[in-house]
Amino acid sequence: MNQTNPLSRYSRSLGFTAALLLCAGIATAPAMASSVPITFTFTGKVTEVGYEMGEHFGGPFRLDKPVTGSYTFNPDTPNTGSGSIGQYNGALNDPLNNYPSTNLHVEIETYNGTYVASLGSGDNKIVVKNPDNFNYESYQVKGAFSGDPVTGHNPESFALELAHPGSNQFDNVSLPTTPPTISGFAVKEFRLVFAHSASPDRHTVVVTLETLTAVPLPPAVILFGAGLVALIGLGVRRKVKVEAKVE
């Protein structure tokens, strides 16, 4: 009677596992070519309205109105800064170059609806400052934004800024992949700047941030990782069984 060599069964098992891993790698190669983008969400309230943005000039913005928003960035963006400054140019860039982009999405409640801001096609960057004096540490996300004109003023730029913490917040100038704790900062603002189409006037809408949180990874990414772990575990268990029989 023919008997199957345990080592042969083990080899076939490993071959099967390797084939599955290879197929999974091929199927997900485009998605895994770079790290999965990270999204932070935030909430807050309008605490300052430029004169020509508010009710005195017929603008839509009002104090104390709620704000929600999010931004998505590439955690593999290279650091072009030096020393105590980390600068990550183009961290929010849309990989498909599709602008306006939802890599920034902000909704501000107005007196008669909602103002929506998206990422514009201009420059953007994330800047992390970690000088010797912790009180001057800061985290900034800034760039161009796209949205409707307001009282003759066109969208120009946005900035999310956390600054002047009460204690050390950063160990280095690496790009944070988890949200900084906003309660540790004296300054915690999001700003939209509008520029008049026919003059150098600038008017700003300022939001005081209340929360900054990370969006969990998509379930498909988590399941893919869990599947790889399970396949590797299966191979290890079968290897142990084969070795036990051989002994």
Coordinates of C-alpha atoms in Angstrom, one line a residue:
M1 CA 0.0 0.0 0.0
N2 CA 1.4 3.4 -0.9
Q3 CA 2.0 5.8 1.9
T4 CA 2.3 9.5 1.5
N5 CA 5.5 10.9 2.9
P6 CA 4.7 13.5 5.7
L7 CA 7.4 15.8 4.3
S8 CA 5.8 15.7 0.9
R9 CA 2.5 16.6 2.4
Y10 CA 4.2 19.5 4.2
S11 CA 5.9 20.6 1.0
R12 CA 2.6 20.7 -0.8
S13 CA 1.0 22.6 2.1
L14 CA 3.7 25.2 2.0
G15 CA 3.4 25.4 -1.8
F16 CA -0.4 25.9 -1.5
T17 CA 0.1 28.6 1.1
A18 CA 2.8 30.3 -1.0
A19 CA 0.5 30.2 -4.0
L20 CA -2.3 31.9 -2.1
L21 CA 0.0 34.6 -0.8
L22 CA 1.3 35.2 -4.3
C23 CA -2.2 35.5 -5.7
A24 CA -3.1 37.8 -2.9
G25 CA 0.0 39.9 -3.6
I26 CA -0.7 40.1 -7.3
A27 CA -4.4 41.0 -6.8
T28 CA -3.5 43.8 -4.3
A29 CA -0.3 45.0 -5.8
P30 CA -1.7 48.4 -7.1
A31 CA -3.2 49.1 -3.7
M32 CA -0.2 48.1 -1.7
A33 CA 2.3 50.0 -3.9
S34 CA 2.4 52.7 -1.2
S35 CA 1.1 52.9 2.4
V36 CA -2.7 53.3 2.9
P37 CA -3.6 57.0 3.2
I38 CA -4.6 58.2 6.6
T39 CA -7.6 60.3 7.4
F40 CA -8.2 62.6 10.4
T41 CA -11.5 64.2 11.1
F42 CA -12.2 67.3 13.2
T43 CA -15.1 69.2 14.7
G44 CA -15.3 72.7 16.0
K45 CA -17.2 76.0 16.1
V46 CA -16.8 79.3 14.2
T47 CA -15.2 81.8 16.6
E48 CA -14.2 84.6 14.3
V49 CA -15.7 86.0 11.1
G50 CA -13.9 88.5 8.9
Y51 CA -16.0 91.7 8.5
E52 CA -16.9 91.1 4.9
M53 CA -17.7 87.4 5.4
G54 CA -20.5 88.0 8.0
E55 CA -23.8 89.6 8.4
H56 CA -22.5 93.2 8.3
F57 CA -21.6 92.7 4.7
G58 CA -24.2 90.2 3.6
G59 CA -22.0 87.2 4.1
P60 CA -23.2 83.8 5.2
F61 CA -20.9 83.0 8.1
R62 CA -22.0 83.4 11.7
L63 CA -20.3 82.9 15.1
D64 CA -20.8 79.7 17.1
K65 CA -21.9 77.7 14.0
P66 CA -20.8 74.0 14.0
V67 CA -18.1 72.8 11.7
T68 CA -17.1 69.3 10.6
G69 CA -14.2 68.4 8.4
S70 CA -11.6 65.8 7.4
Y71 CA -8.2 65.6 5.6
T72 CA -6.4 62.6 4.1
F73 CA -2.6 62.4 3.7
N74 CA 0.1 60.1 2.5
P75 CA 2.1 58.9 5.6
D76 CA 5.1 58.1 3.2
T77 CA 5.5 61.7 2.2
P78 CA 9.2 62.5 2.4
N79 CA 10.5 65.1 4.9
T80 CA 12.0 68.1 3.0
G81 CA 12.7 70.1 6.2
S82 CA 15.7 70.0 8.4
G83 CA 16.7 70.2 12.1
S84 CA 13.7 71.0 14.3
I85 CA 11.3 71.4 11.4
G86 CA 9.7 68.6 9.5
Q87 CA 8.1 69.7 6.2
Y88 CA 6.0 67.3 4.1
N89 CA 5.2 69.0 0.8
G90 CA 2.2 67.6 -1.1
A91 CA 1.1 65.3 1.7
L92 CA -2.5 65.8 0.8
N93 CA -2.1 65.5 -2.9
D94 CA -4.8 63.6 -4.8
P95 CA -3.1 60.6 -6.4
L96 CA -5.4 60.8 -9.4
N97 CA -4.8 64.6 -9.7
N98 CA -8.5 65.1 -9.4
Y99 CA -9.3 68.6 -8.1
P100 CA -11.2 69.9 -6.2
S101 CA -10.4 66.9 -4.1
T102 CA -12.1 65.4 -1.0
N103 CA -8.6 64.9 0.5
L104 CA -9.9 68.0 2.3
H105 CA -13.6 68.3 3.0
V106 CA -15.0 70.9 5.3
E107 CA -18.6 71.8 6.0
I108 CA -19.5 75.0 7.9
E109 CA -23.1 75.7 8.9
T110 CA -24.2 79.1 7.7
Y111 CA -27.2 81.2 8.5
N112 CA -28.9 79.8 5.3
G113 CA -27.3 76.5 4.6
T114 CA -23.8 74.9 4.5
Y115 CA -20.5 76.2 3.1
V116 CA -18.4 73.4 1.6
A117 CA -14.6 73.6 1.2
S118 CA -12.5 71.1 -0.7
L119 CA -8.8 70.7 -1.4
G120 CA -7.6 73.0 -4.2
S121 CA -5.0 72.3 -6.9
G122 CA -2.3 74.6 -5.4
D123 CA 0.5 73.6 -3.0
N124 CA -0.2 71.9 0.3
K125 CA 2.0 70.7 3.1
I126 CA 2.1 69.4 6.7
V127 CA 4.7 71.1 9.0
V128 CA 5.8 69.7 12.3
K129 CA 8.0 71.9 14.5
N130 CA 9.8 70.5 17.5
P131 CA 12.3 73.1 18.9
D132 CA 14.2 72.8 22.2
N133 CA 11.5 75.0 23.9
F134 CA 8.4 72.8 23.8
N135 CA 6.2 75.8 24.1
Y136 CA 7.0 76.6 20.4
E137 CA 6.1 73.1 19.1
S138 CA 3.4 73.2 16.4
Y139 CA 1.5 71.0 13.9
Q140 CA 0.2 72.7 10.8
V141 CA -1.7 71.5 7.7
K142 CA -2.1 74.1 5.0
G143 CA -2.7 74.7 1.4
A144 CA -5.1 75.9 -1.3
F145 CA -8.8 75.3 -1.0
S146 CA -11.7 75.3 -3.4
G147 CA -15.2 76.6 -2.7
D148 CA -17.8 79.1 -3.7
P149 CA -16.9 82.8 -3.7
V150 CA -18.3 84.9 -0.8
T151 CA -19.3 88.5 -1.2
G152 CA -16.8 88.9 -4.1
H153 CA -14.0 87.1 -2.3
N154 CA -12.5 84.0 -3.8
P155 CA -11.2 81.0 -1.8
E156 CA -7.4 81.3 -1.3
S157 CA -6.0 79.1 1.5
F158 CA -6.7 77.0 4.5
A159 CA -4.7 76.2 7.6
L160 CA -5.2 73.8 10.5
E161 CA -2.9 74.8 13.4
L162 CA -2.0 73.4 16.8
A163 CA 0.5 75.5 18.6
H164 CA 2.0 76.5 22.0
P165 CA 1.4 73.3 24.1
G166 CA 1.6 73.3 27.8
S167 CA 4.0 70.3 27.8
N168 CA 6.1 68.4 25.3
Q169 CA 3.9 66.9 22.5
F170 CA 6.4 65.6 19.9
D171 CA 9.5 63.4 20.3
N172 CA 10.8 64.4 16.9
V173 CA 9.6 65.9 13.6
S174 CA 8.2 62.7 12.0
L175 CA 4.9 63.0 10.3
P176 CA 2.3 62.0 12.9
T177 CA 0.2 59.0 11.9
T178 CA -2.1 59.4 15.0
P179 CA -3.8 62.7 15.7
P180 CA -2.0 65.1 18.1
T181 CA -3.9 65.6 21.4
I182 CA -5.5 69.0 20.8
S183 CA -6.3 69.6 24.5
G184 CA -2.6 70.0 25.0
F185 CA -2.3 73.1 22.8
A186 CA -3.2 76.7 23.6
V187 CA -3.9 77.4 19.9
K188 CA -6.1 74.9 18.1
E189 CA -7.6 76.5 15.0
F190 CA -8.8 75.9 11.5
R191 CA -8.9 78.9 9.1
L192 CA -10.2 79.7 5.7
V193 CA -8.8 82.8 4.0
F194 CA -10.7 84.6 1.2
A195 CA -9.1 87.1 -1.2
H196 CA -11.0 89.9 -3.0
S197 CA -11.0 89.5 -6.7
A198 CA -10.2 93.2 -7.3
S199 CA -8.1 94.2 -4.3
P200 CA -5.5 92.9 -1.9
D201 CA -8.1 92.5 0.9
R202 CA -8.0 89.2 2.9
H203 CA -10.8 88.1 5.2
T204 CA -10.7 85.0 7.4
V205 CA -13.2 82.6 9.0
V206 CA -11.7 81.1 12.1
V207 CA -12.8 77.8 13.7
T208 CA -11.8 76.7 17.2
L209 CA -11.2 73.0 17.1
E210 CA -12.9 70.7 19.6
T211 CA -11.9 67.2 18.4
L212 CA -9.3 65.7 16.1
T213 CA -9.6 61.9 15.6
A214 CA -8.4 59.2 13.2
V215 CA -10.7 57.3 10.9
P216 CA -10.3 53.5 11.2
L217 CA -8.7 51.6 8.3
P218 CA -11.2 50.2 5.8
P219 CA -12.5 46.7 6.7
A220 CA -11.1 45.3 3.5
V221 CA -7.6 46.3 4.5
I222 CA -8.0 44.8 8.0
L223 CA -9.4 41.6 6.5
F224 CA -6.5 41.3 4.1
G225 CA -4.0 41.6 6.9
A226 CA -5.9 39.1 9.0
G227 CA -6.0 36.7 6.1
L228 CA -2.3 36.8 5.7
V229 CA -1.7 36.1 9.4
A230 CA -4.2 33.2 9.2
L231 CA -2.4 31.6 6.2
I232 CA 1.0 31.9 7.8
G233 CA -0.4 30.4 11.0
L234 CA -1.8 27.5 9.0
G235 CA 1.6 26.8 7.5
V236 CA 3.3 26.9 10.9
R237 CA 0.7 24.5 12.5
R238 CA 1.1 22.0 9.7
K239 CA 4.8 22.2 9.9
V240 CA 4.6 21.3 13.7
K241 CA 2.3 18.3 13.0
V242 CA 4.6 17.0 10.3
E243 CA 7.7 17.3 12.5
A244 CA 5.9 15.5 15.3
K245 CA 5.0 12.5 13.0
V246 CA 8.5 12.3 11.6
E247 CA 9.9 12.1 15.2

